[in-house]
Short mmCIF file of C-alpha atoms and ligand atoms in Angstrom, two decimals:
data_model
loop_
_atom_site.label_atom_id
_atom_site.label_comp_id
_atom_site.label_asym_id
_atom_site.label_seq_id
_atom_site.Cartn_x
_atom_site.Cartn_y
_atom_site.Cartn_z
CA MET A 1 56.70 52.46 91.77
CA ARG A 2 54.85 54.98 93.89
CA LYS A 3 57.78 54.77 96.42
CA ILE A 4 60.39 55.51 93.63
CA VAL A 5 58.45 58.47 92.45
CA ALA A 6 58.02 59.84 96.07
CA LEU A 7 61.77 59.35 96.59
CA SER A 8 62.67 61.13 93.46
CA VAL A 9 60.52 64.05 94.23
CA ALA A 10 62.08 64.15 97.69
CA VAL A 11 65.66 64.08 96.21
CA LEU A 12 64.79 66.93 93.84
CA LEU A 13 63.23 68.93 96.68
CA VAL A 14 66.30 68.54 98.94
CA THR A 15 68.63 69.46 96.00
CA TRP A 16 66.63 72.61 95.49
CA LEU A 17 66.70 73.47 99.09
CA LEU A 18 70.53 72.88 99.33
CA ILE A 19 71.09 75.18 96.35
CA VAL A 20 68.81 77.91 97.66
CA GLY A 21 70.45 77.61 101.06
CA LEU A 22 73.97 77.90 99.70
CA ASP A 23 73.01 80.91 97.61
CA ALA A 24 71.45 82.55 100.64
CA ALA A 25 74.69 82.03 102.58
CA HIS A 26 76.54 84.34 100.18
CA VAL A 27 79.78 82.38 100.36
CA MET A 28 81.33 84.40 97.51
CA PRO A 29 82.36 88.14 97.65
CA VAL A 30 81.71 90.53 94.71
CA GLU A 31 82.80 89.29 91.29
CA ALA A 32 85.35 91.82 90.35
CA SER A 33 87.28 90.37 87.42
CA THR A 34 86.50 88.84 84.07
CA GLN A 35 88.32 85.74 85.27
CA ALA A 36 85.89 85.58 88.15
CA VAL A 37 83.01 85.05 85.75
CA SER A 38 84.46 81.73 84.47
CA VAL A 39 85.43 80.58 88.00
CA ASP A 40 81.96 81.33 89.30
CA TRP A 41 80.20 79.73 86.44
CA MET A 42 82.16 76.47 87.20
CA TRP A 43 81.53 76.86 90.90
CA LYS A 44 77.79 77.26 90.37
CA LEU A 45 77.66 74.10 88.26
CA MET A 46 79.62 72.14 90.95
CA GLU A 47 77.25 73.49 93.60
CA ILE A 48 74.25 72.13 91.70
CA VAL A 49 75.81 68.74 91.10
CA MET A 50 77.07 68.43 94.64
CA SER A 51 73.69 69.40 96.02
CA PHE A 52 72.11 66.69 93.89
CA LEU A 53 74.63 63.98 94.94
CA THR A 54 74.25 65.00 98.59
CA ALA A 55 70.47 64.63 98.32
CA LEU A 56 70.87 61.39 96.39
CA ILE A 57 72.68 59.96 99.38
CA LEU A 58 70.80 61.66 102.28
CA VAL A 59 67.21 61.07 101.17
CA PRO A 60 67.40 57.27 100.55
CA MET A 61 69.49 56.89 103.74
CA PHE A 62 66.90 58.62 105.98
CA TYR A 63 64.13 56.82 104.11
CA SER A 64 65.69 53.43 104.76
CA LEU A 65 66.39 54.35 108.38
CA VAL A 66 62.60 54.98 109.00
CA VAL A 67 60.94 52.47 106.63
CA PHE A 68 63.27 49.56 107.09
CA ARG A 69 63.86 49.90 110.83
CA ARG A 70 63.57 46.83 113.20
CA ARG A 71 60.02 46.59 114.35
CA LYS A 72 58.92 45.43 117.79
CA GLY A 73 59.15 41.65 118.08
CA GLU A 74 61.30 41.31 114.92
CA THR A 75 64.26 39.03 115.65
CA GLY A 76 65.04 37.42 112.36
CA GLU A 77 67.95 38.30 110.04
CA GLY A 78 67.61 40.75 107.16
CA VAL A 79 67.45 39.68 103.60
CA HIS A 80 70.73 38.69 101.98
CA VAL A 81 71.51 40.71 98.86
CA ASP A 82 74.18 39.31 96.54
CA GLY A 83 75.06 42.21 94.28
CA ASN A 84 73.04 43.90 91.56
CA THR A 85 74.76 44.20 88.22
CA LYS A 86 72.40 46.80 86.81
CA LEU A 87 72.79 49.04 89.82
CA GLU A 88 76.60 48.63 89.85
CA LEU A 89 76.86 49.52 86.20
CA ILE A 90 74.74 52.73 86.79
CA TRP A 91 76.77 53.86 89.78
CA THR A 92 80.07 53.36 87.90
CA ALA A 93 78.91 54.95 84.71
CA ILE A 94 77.40 58.11 86.07
CA PRO A 95 80.43 59.18 88.18
CA LEU A 96 82.73 58.33 85.32
CA VAL A 97 80.79 60.57 82.95
CA ALA A 98 80.57 63.31 85.60
CA VAL A 99 84.36 63.20 86.13
CA VAL A 100 85.17 63.30 82.41
CA VAL A 101 82.63 66.13 81.76
CA PHE A 102 84.10 68.10 84.65
CA ALA A 103 87.69 67.57 83.43
CA ILE A 104 86.83 68.89 80.07
CA LEU A 105 84.86 71.83 81.38
CA GLY A 106 87.68 72.53 83.87
CA GLY A 107 90.31 72.46 81.16
CA GLY A 108 88.39 75.04 79.12
CA ASN A 109 87.85 77.15 82.21
CA LEU A 110 91.56 77.12 83.13
CA ALA A 111 92.40 78.08 79.50
CA ASP A 112 89.93 81.05 79.88
CA VAL A 113 91.51 82.16 83.15
CA LEU A 114 95.09 81.86 81.82
CA ARG A 115 94.46 83.58 78.50
CA GLN A 116 96.93 86.37 78.11
CA ASP A 117 96.32 89.63 76.33
CA PRO A 118 99.47 90.71 74.34
CA ASN A 119 98.83 94.26 75.47
CA ALA A 120 98.60 93.43 79.15
CA MET A 121 100.13 95.86 81.54
CA VAL A 122 102.99 94.18 83.45
CA VAL A 123 103.35 94.87 87.18
CA LYS A 124 106.11 93.16 89.18
CA VAL A 125 105.04 91.87 92.52
CA THR A 126 107.42 91.06 95.30
CA GLY A 127 106.28 89.39 98.49
CA HIS A 128 108.30 89.62 101.66
CA GLN A 129 107.70 88.98 105.28
CA TRP A 130 105.14 90.48 105.73
CA SER A 131 104.14 92.88 103.00
CA TRP A 132 103.75 93.35 99.26
CA LYS A 133 105.62 95.57 96.82
CA PHE A 134 104.26 96.53 93.44
CA GLU A 135 106.47 97.89 90.64
CA TYR A 136 104.75 99.66 87.74
CA PRO A 137 105.89 99.92 84.11
CA ALA A 138 108.67 102.50 83.63
CA ASP A 139 107.55 105.99 82.59
CA PRO A 140 108.40 106.22 78.83
CA GLU A 141 109.50 109.89 79.21
CA THR A 142 111.72 109.80 82.23
CA GLY A 143 112.46 106.07 82.52
CA LEU A 144 111.49 106.32 86.21
CA THR A 145 109.57 103.43 87.82
CA VAL A 146 107.00 103.69 90.45
CA VAL A 147 107.17 101.34 93.39
CA SER A 148 104.26 101.22 95.84
CA ASP A 149 102.92 99.05 98.53
CA GLU A 150 99.40 99.53 97.03
CA LEU A 151 98.27 97.76 93.95
CA HIS A 152 96.47 100.33 91.66
CA LEU A 153 94.73 98.86 88.55
CA PRO A 154 92.72 100.56 85.80
CA VAL A 155 89.36 98.89 85.34
CA GLY A 156 88.91 96.83 82.10
CA GLN A 157 92.65 96.50 81.33
CA GLN A 158 94.26 93.17 81.72
CA VAL A 159 97.30 93.13 84.12
CA LEU A 160 100.02 90.52 84.07
CA LEU A 161 101.49 90.11 87.50
CA LEU A 162 105.09 88.83 87.48
CA MET A 163 105.61 87.68 90.91
CA THR A 164 108.50 86.52 93.11
CA SER A 165 109.40 86.50 96.78
CA SER A 166 112.42 87.78 98.57
CA ASP A 167 112.33 85.29 101.44
CA VAL A 168 109.81 82.41 101.80
CA ILE A 169 106.77 81.22 99.76
CA HIS A 170 103.76 83.59 99.86
CA SER A 171 100.57 83.43 97.94
CA PHE A 172 98.77 86.28 96.12
CA TRP A 173 95.04 86.12 96.75
CA VAL A 174 92.31 88.71 96.14
CA PRO A 175 89.03 86.82 96.76
CA GLU A 176 87.05 89.25 94.64
CA PHE A 177 89.23 88.36 91.61
CA ARG A 178 88.82 84.62 92.51
CA LEU A 179 92.48 83.88 91.48
CA LYS A 180 95.32 82.72 93.65
CA GLN A 181 99.07 82.19 92.87
CA ASP A 182 102.14 81.33 94.85
CA LEU A 183 105.23 83.62 94.98
CA VAL A 184 108.30 81.47 95.08
CA PRO A 185 111.84 82.73 95.91
CA GLY A 186 114.24 82.55 92.93
CA ARG A 187 111.51 82.20 90.35
CA PHE A 188 108.89 84.22 88.63
CA THR A 189 105.23 83.09 88.66
CA LYS A 190 102.46 84.72 86.63
CA LEU A 191 98.92 85.72 87.10
CA THR A 192 96.59 87.53 84.63
CA ILE A 193 93.73 89.61 86.03
CA THR A 194 91.27 91.89 84.20
CA PRO A 195 89.52 93.96 86.92
CA SER A 196 85.92 94.61 86.04
CA GLU A 197 84.54 96.54 89.00
CA VAL A 198 85.91 99.81 90.38
CA GLY A 199 86.41 99.43 94.02
CA ASN A 200 88.71 98.97 97.05
CA TYR A 201 89.83 95.43 97.77
CA ALA A 202 92.82 93.82 99.59
CA VAL A 203 95.49 91.35 98.60
CA ARG A 204 95.92 88.77 101.29
CA CYS A 205 98.70 86.17 101.70
CA ALA A 206 97.25 82.75 101.45
CA GLU A 207 100.42 80.74 102.36
CA LEU A 208 101.53 80.39 105.98
CA CYS A 209 104.78 82.43 105.90
CA GLY A 210 105.64 83.26 109.50
CA THR A 211 104.41 84.98 112.56
CA SER A 212 102.75 87.95 110.89
CA HIS A 213 101.23 85.95 107.96
CA ALA A 214 97.73 86.93 109.05
CA TYR A 215 98.56 90.64 108.74
CA MET A 216 100.16 90.39 105.31
CA GLU A 217 97.40 92.39 103.62
CA ASN A 218 97.81 95.41 101.28
CA PRO A 219 95.29 97.61 99.54
CA VAL A 220 94.16 96.86 95.95
CA ILE A 221 92.55 99.85 94.29
CA VAL A 222 90.63 99.38 91.07
CA SER A 223 89.76 102.80 89.48
CA THR A 224 88.77 104.31 86.23
CA ARG A 225 91.50 104.75 83.66
CA ASP A 226 91.56 108.50 84.29
CA ASP A 227 91.94 108.05 88.06
CA TYR A 228 94.68 105.46 87.50
CA SER A 229 96.55 107.68 85.16
CA ALA A 230 96.25 110.59 87.61
CA TRP A 231 97.59 108.40 90.45
CA LEU A 232 100.54 107.13 88.28
CA SER A 233 101.56 110.58 87.15
CA LEU A 234 101.50 111.83 90.74
CA LYS A 235 103.70 108.91 91.74
CA ILE A 236 106.08 109.66 88.77
CA GLN A 237 106.13 113.28 89.80
CA GLU A 238 107.28 112.12 93.28
CA ALA A 239 109.84 109.85 91.80
CA LYS A 240 111.23 112.82 89.86
CA VAL A 241 111.40 114.86 93.01
CA ALA A 242 112.98 112.03 94.87
CA ALA A 243 115.68 111.74 92.25
CA THR A 244 116.60 115.40 92.34
CA ASP A 245 115.56 116.76 95.65
CA PRO A 246 115.59 114.33 98.68
CA VAL A 247 114.54 116.98 101.14
CA GLY A 248 111.45 117.98 99.03
CA PHE A 249 110.55 114.21 98.72
CA GLY A 250 110.97 113.82 102.45
CA GLU A 251 108.57 116.60 102.98
CA ILE A 252 105.98 114.99 100.68
CA LEU A 253 106.41 111.73 102.53
CA VAL A 254 105.86 113.40 105.87
CA LYS A 255 102.61 114.99 104.62
CA GLN A 256 101.37 111.73 103.04
CA ASN A 257 101.96 109.60 106.07
CA GLY A 258 100.82 112.19 108.64
CA CYS A 259 104.05 112.01 110.69
CA VAL A 260 103.44 115.38 112.28
CA ALA A 261 100.36 114.00 114.06
CA CYS A 262 102.95 112.59 116.56
CA HIS A 263 106.25 114.33 115.70
CA SER A 264 106.04 118.03 115.81
CA ILE A 265 108.49 120.14 113.65
CA THR A 266 108.05 123.14 115.89
CA GLY A 267 109.49 121.77 119.14
CA ALA A 268 106.03 121.23 120.67
CA ALA A 269 105.48 118.17 122.71
CA GLY A 270 103.67 115.25 121.16
CA ILE A 271 103.13 111.50 121.22
CA GLY A 272 106.61 111.10 119.73
CA PRO A 273 109.79 113.22 120.05
CA THR A 274 109.84 116.56 118.12
CA TRP A 275 112.00 116.72 115.09
CA LEU A 276 113.11 120.30 115.67
CA ASN A 277 116.87 120.39 116.25
CA LEU A 278 116.82 116.56 116.48
CA PHE A 279 119.58 115.80 113.84
CA GLY A 280 122.94 115.63 115.54
CA ALA A 281 121.50 116.06 119.05
CA THR A 282 122.25 113.70 121.95
CA VAL A 283 119.18 111.58 122.71
CA LYS A 284 118.50 109.95 126.06
CA LEU A 285 117.06 106.50 125.77
CA SER A 286 114.64 104.72 128.06
CA ASP A 287 117.36 102.16 129.13
CA GLY A 288 119.45 105.11 130.44
CA THR A 289 122.03 105.10 127.67
CA THR A 290 122.44 108.00 125.18
CA VAL A 291 122.92 108.07 121.46
CA THR A 292 123.61 110.70 118.85
CA ALA A 293 120.74 111.36 116.49
CA ASP A 294 122.76 110.75 113.28
CA GLN A 295 121.70 109.14 109.98
CA ALA A 296 122.25 105.60 111.30
CA TYR A 297 120.12 106.17 114.32
CA LEU A 298 117.22 107.97 112.49
CA THR A 299 117.32 105.24 109.77
CA GLU A 300 117.07 102.53 112.36
CA SER A 301 114.26 104.26 114.23
CA ILE A 302 112.20 104.63 111.06
CA LYS A 303 112.82 100.99 110.02
CA GLU A 304 112.45 99.48 113.56
CA PRO A 305 110.62 101.94 115.75
CA GLN A 306 110.90 99.58 118.65
CA ALA A 307 114.72 99.16 118.49
CA LYS A 308 115.58 102.31 120.68
CA ILE A 309 113.03 104.08 122.68
CA VAL A 310 113.54 107.61 123.69
CA ALA A 311 113.32 108.26 127.46
CA SER A 312 109.75 109.23 128.67
CA PHE A 313 108.13 107.91 125.40
CA THR A 314 106.24 104.72 124.76
CA THR A 315 106.50 102.64 121.59
CA GLN A 316 103.43 103.35 119.55
CA MET A 317 104.93 103.86 116.15
CA PRO A 318 104.19 101.29 113.54
CA THR A 319 106.65 100.22 110.79
CA TYR A 320 105.67 102.00 107.69
CA GLY A 321 107.58 99.77 105.26
CA PHE A 322 109.39 102.73 103.62
CA THR A 323 111.98 101.96 100.95
CA ASP A 324 115.61 102.89 101.53
CA ASP A 325 115.24 105.84 99.17
CA GLN A 326 112.22 107.11 101.10
CA ILE A 327 114.02 106.71 104.48
CA ALA A 328 117.04 108.65 103.14
CA ALA A 329 114.68 111.39 102.05
CA LEU A 330 112.98 111.48 105.47
CA VAL A 331 116.25 111.70 107.28
CA ALA A 332 117.50 114.44 104.87
CA TYR A 333 114.29 116.34 105.65
CA ILE A 334 114.67 115.92 109.41
CA GLU A 335 118.17 117.25 109.11
CA THR A 336 116.93 120.56 107.75
CA LEU A 337 114.73 121.24 110.80
CA LYS A 338 116.84 123.61 112.74
CU1 CUA B 1 103.07 85.73 103.25
CU2 CUA B 1 101.62 84.43 104.45
#
């Protein structure tokens, strides 16, 4: 009896140590959505049960290794044990109950996480190799839609992500929101998120989708409702300008993306070729050939900066992932620089 008590105390002690140790390891990032609360509650419960089960196996195992080891001079066989009905019933019943209880809790948890608010804001998400595009609800006044490669969300408002892929399967994953959902070409999948913490996060792709899978990461910005509205109206303003004045839109894009840090508009030398008098000029390339800087060449150079390198320059320019409209605006702006 004393041994049983000692073993039980040891099991509880090891359970406690495992739980404290796991907590100290901080395996989970910030809890930034209401759905995360349900997920974390379930996780915590699993952590406690798993710690107990681990202790229940490890403690008697090490105890037996020490107490029942073969002593010096012992050569006989061990005791033959032929089943133990009571023990077998216990170790069948306990896991059965545990599995059923977890199934019921898990079902309730899933229902919590999937619960959809009828007033949810719908954002369309498209995954492509290797970036994300987010399309916001159309502006009621102008009918213009905002497309961005950043996911901006107002805090406390449920968002329904309607997701699809334009090529292979990707997976939407923001660890702070605790939710994950595949994006499948030719089909829409859904994910509901209610951000609860203002902050900057990142959406990562959680499905191996090609060579740059590891870099398929875009910003997720959760802000106050006011900040979100301000951002959205700025974007709608930009969309308005884009629809009526491509050159003006191009100028905005140039400012936003800091293009002039490398490409001067004054003819001054820089890391990249100057844009002054570029449109229509003959450009010498690093492979010795020449090309006319027309719309097609400029479009290609923005989309694929590595495709044609201008003589005496190196290829440092990243792909910015501009939309076709944005590229047309940039080219239209460059054309005006005479
Ligand atoms: Cu997309 Cu991995």
